[in-house]
């Protein structure tokens, strides 16, 4: 018979020591090794994941920087790639180094041509959609994102992708036109004044901001209107109207 293994106080074997709280020194040593305690395949996976995150972060920061930075050789050469990455999820509504705050109050207005049950048509007056949103925001400590940004950002996109004659420029022009039309129809409703909305027309009302009272600057604050053509309204432009 071989001699029994000698035990120390409290029954602990001679080969291990017990730390306070019941943790063995061997386990503490293994836990403290971190990544070094992993197997080789596991360490490779961790290294690849960290490298992938670092590369993705560098690409994202580089793309956003080129988007907001002043125009340069790199951003001009790769403008399509940068725009494809940034829009629409990472769009920045500001410019780096040279912000240019708006000095004009821009309001978006709409009117409708409706068909009555007796076969006659009627053109409504102008509805100030921007003023409607303003009423929802004023004195509201927590206005909705829709009230604050939907119409304003949609109108900025629309203006950026339409020429001086009101014609859409490229695919974004067509998309922004459809977007604005559907926002307006949604605000006014598909049924209006006892008839069905068949056509819609929008316009912008641009009013320069008056200079402060202490300034000697003189500025004409007369509102200028920019009118766009009538657009047909179909069932797909009405909320739920395109569902089968």
XYZ file of C-alpha atoms in Angstrom:
244
model
C 0.000 0.000 0.000
C 1.236 3.429 -0.915
C 1.238 6.049 1.813
C -1.812 8.279 1.803
C -1.364 11.777 0.507
C -0.543 14.101 3.343
C -3.171 16.700 4.015
C -2.611 20.050 5.619
C -4.882 21.916 7.964
C -8.590 21.893 7.166
C -8.126 18.962 4.812
C -6.331 20.839 2.049
C -3.957 18.711 0.001
C -0.263 19.576 -0.101
C -0.414 20.204 -3.847
C -2.910 23.107 -3.730
C -3.558 26.110 -1.556
C -6.900 27.653 -0.825
C -7.394 31.398 -1.015
C -9.847 33.197 1.266
C -13.369 32.902 -0.084
C -12.782 29.387 -1.471
C -10.816 30.340 -4.622
C -7.789 28.299 -5.408
C -4.597 30.069 -6.418
C -4.488 27.989 -9.606
C -7.914 29.268 -10.719
C -7.008 32.875 -9.953
C -3.854 32.551 -11.989
C -5.803 31.176 -14.978
C -8.403 33.945 -14.767
C -5.725 36.630 -14.689
C -4.128 35.438 -17.916
C -7.006 36.911 -20.023
C -6.636 36.398 -23.784
C -3.300 34.670 -23.220
C -5.200 31.904 -21.464
C -7.260 31.140 -24.585
C -6.465 28.473 -27.075
C -4.679 29.412 -30.300
C -7.838 29.258 -32.491
C -9.741 31.414 -29.982
C -6.951 33.992 -29.925
C -6.990 34.132 -33.737
C -10.764 34.746 -33.722
C -10.409 37.558 -31.149
C -7.560 39.162 -33.121
C -9.534 39.037 -36.390
C -12.633 40.519 -34.688
C -10.642 43.385 -33.150
C -8.933 44.108 -36.476
C -12.290 44.078 -38.295
C -13.843 46.533 -35.826
C -10.801 48.822 -36.093
C -10.926 48.809 -39.911
C -14.698 49.424 -39.960
C -14.350 52.331 -37.513
C -11.524 53.846 -39.565
C -13.538 53.568 -42.810
C -16.646 55.077 -41.192
C -14.762 58.014 -39.680
C -12.932 58.618 -42.951
C -16.129 58.629 -45.026
C -17.980 60.979 -42.659
C -14.959 63.287 -42.448
C -14.697 63.542 -46.239
C -18.451 64.214 -46.399
C -18.375 67.182 -43.989
C -14.916 68.522 -44.867
C -14.407 71.247 -47.498
C -14.231 69.951 -51.060
C -10.829 68.507 -51.885
C -9.196 66.252 -54.474
C -10.110 63.040 -52.636
C -13.748 63.932 -51.969
C -14.255 65.113 -55.552
C -12.673 61.984 -57.043
C -14.719 59.610 -54.883
C -17.875 61.694 -54.364
C -20.232 58.961 -55.623
C -18.731 56.367 -53.282
C -18.850 58.744 -50.315
C -22.472 59.729 -50.999
C -23.499 56.092 -51.430
C -22.032 55.281 -48.010
C -23.246 58.353 -46.115
C -26.819 58.644 -47.442
C -29.251 58.247 -45.898
C -28.240 56.697 -42.551
C -25.180 58.825 -41.751
C -26.135 62.130 -43.361
C -24.693 65.185 -41.596
C -26.647 68.442 -41.728
C -23.608 70.657 -41.158
C -20.258 71.463 -42.731
C -16.879 71.269 -41.046
C -14.800 74.453 -40.591
C -17.276 76.785 -42.319
C -20.884 76.417 -41.080
C -23.338 78.650 -42.895
C -26.510 79.108 -40.797
C -29.732 79.778 -42.641
C -30.734 83.434 -42.758
C -34.093 82.761 -44.385
C -37.277 81.344 -42.907
C -38.508 78.719 -45.353
C -42.127 77.573 -45.253
C -43.582 74.769 -47.364
C -47.193 75.244 -48.486
C -49.579 73.083 -50.484
C -52.984 73.230 -52.118
C -55.160 70.576 -53.713
C -57.467 70.186 -56.672
C -60.378 68.016 -55.615
C -63.064 66.181 -57.561
C -66.587 66.514 -56.176
C -69.227 63.741 -56.386
C -71.274 65.839 -58.844
C -68.365 65.851 -61.328
C -67.164 69.390 -60.613
C -63.663 70.297 -59.454
C -62.485 72.763 -56.869
C -59.096 74.202 -55.957
C -58.476 74.772 -52.280
C -56.555 77.630 -50.721
C -52.963 77.286 -49.586
C -52.234 75.254 -46.453
C -49.051 76.203 -44.576
C -47.665 72.785 -43.623
C -44.620 74.309 -41.911
C -46.908 76.401 -39.699
C -48.827 73.243 -38.760
C -45.604 71.642 -37.549
C -44.654 74.860 -35.779
C -47.883 74.798 -33.808
C -47.147 71.254 -32.722
C -43.644 72.228 -31.548
C -44.397 75.561 -29.883
C -44.726 75.259 -26.071
C -44.144 71.510 -26.345
C -41.254 70.371 -24.141
C -40.943 67.075 -26.017
C -42.017 67.539 -29.669
C -41.908 64.516 -31.915
C -39.082 63.866 -34.358
C -41.648 63.980 -37.172
C -42.837 67.462 -36.235
C -39.283 68.769 -35.961
C -37.570 67.181 -38.925
C -39.704 65.243 -41.419
C -41.027 68.120 -43.519
C -37.942 70.336 -43.104
C -35.456 67.665 -44.170
C -37.704 66.435 -46.989
C -38.004 69.982 -48.350
C -34.230 70.520 -48.186
C -33.721 67.301 -50.148
C -36.375 68.340 -52.673
C -34.826 71.775 -53.248
C -31.307 70.333 -53.583
C -32.382 67.939 -56.339
C -34.592 70.224 -58.446
C -33.403 72.867 -60.879
C -34.557 76.493 -61.081
C -37.457 75.438 -63.326
C -38.731 72.945 -60.760
C -37.607 69.884 -62.748
C -36.243 66.871 -60.836
C -32.534 66.160 -61.200
C -31.661 62.455 -61.319
C -33.135 59.643 -59.258
C -32.997 61.623 -56.006
C -35.062 64.335 -57.677
C -37.845 61.885 -58.538
C -37.713 60.259 -55.095
C -37.768 63.580 -53.240
C -40.741 64.733 -55.332
C -42.723 61.611 -54.491
C -41.733 61.952 -50.832
C -42.888 65.573 -50.594
C -46.136 64.785 -52.408
C -46.970 61.925 -50.050
C -46.138 63.973 -46.956
C -48.460 66.739 -48.158
C -51.272 64.327 -49.025
C -50.861 62.658 -45.640
C -51.145 66.020 -43.876
C -54.166 67.191 -45.893
C -55.870 63.825 -46.277
C -57.017 61.961 -49.375
C -60.552 63.324 -48.891
C -60.918 67.096 -48.538
C -63.884 69.496 -48.551
C -66.280 66.734 -49.546
C -64.209 65.586 -52.535
C -61.260 63.421 -53.508
C -57.799 64.928 -53.904
C -56.739 64.343 -57.525
C -53.882 66.847 -57.927
C -51.495 68.587 -55.576
C -49.342 71.698 -55.929
C -46.626 72.907 -53.572
C -44.709 76.130 -53.183
C -42.053 77.547 -50.885
C -42.409 80.847 -49.060
C -38.944 82.257 -48.337
C -38.775 85.184 -45.918
C -35.360 86.694 -45.102
C -34.653 87.057 -41.377
C -34.700 90.716 -40.365
C -31.435 92.099 -38.969
C -31.376 92.876 -35.223
C -32.576 96.278 -34.075
C -29.064 97.404 -33.128
C -27.666 96.574 -36.572
C -27.269 99.145 -39.340
C -27.780 96.454 -41.977
C -30.703 96.964 -44.330
C -32.459 93.922 -45.727
C -35.668 93.410 -47.705
C -37.812 90.991 -45.710
C -40.460 90.551 -48.388
C -41.590 86.934 -48.798
C -40.700 85.332 -52.112
C -42.682 82.379 -53.461
C -41.401 79.560 -55.633
C -44.226 77.661 -57.312
C -43.975 74.086 -58.591
C -46.180 72.279 -61.150
C -49.354 70.362 -60.343
C -48.747 66.681 -59.570
C -51.332 63.916 -60.020
C -52.299 62.065 -56.844
C -52.960 58.330 -57.068
C -54.119 55.752 -54.579
C -50.489 54.832 -53.857
C -49.912 58.370 -52.553
C -52.583 58.054 -49.870
C -51.744 56.292 -46.601
C -52.979 52.713 -46.967
C -54.398 53.424 -50.408
C -51.858 51.276 -52.276
C -52.541 48.142 -50.213
C -54.454 45.370 -51.847
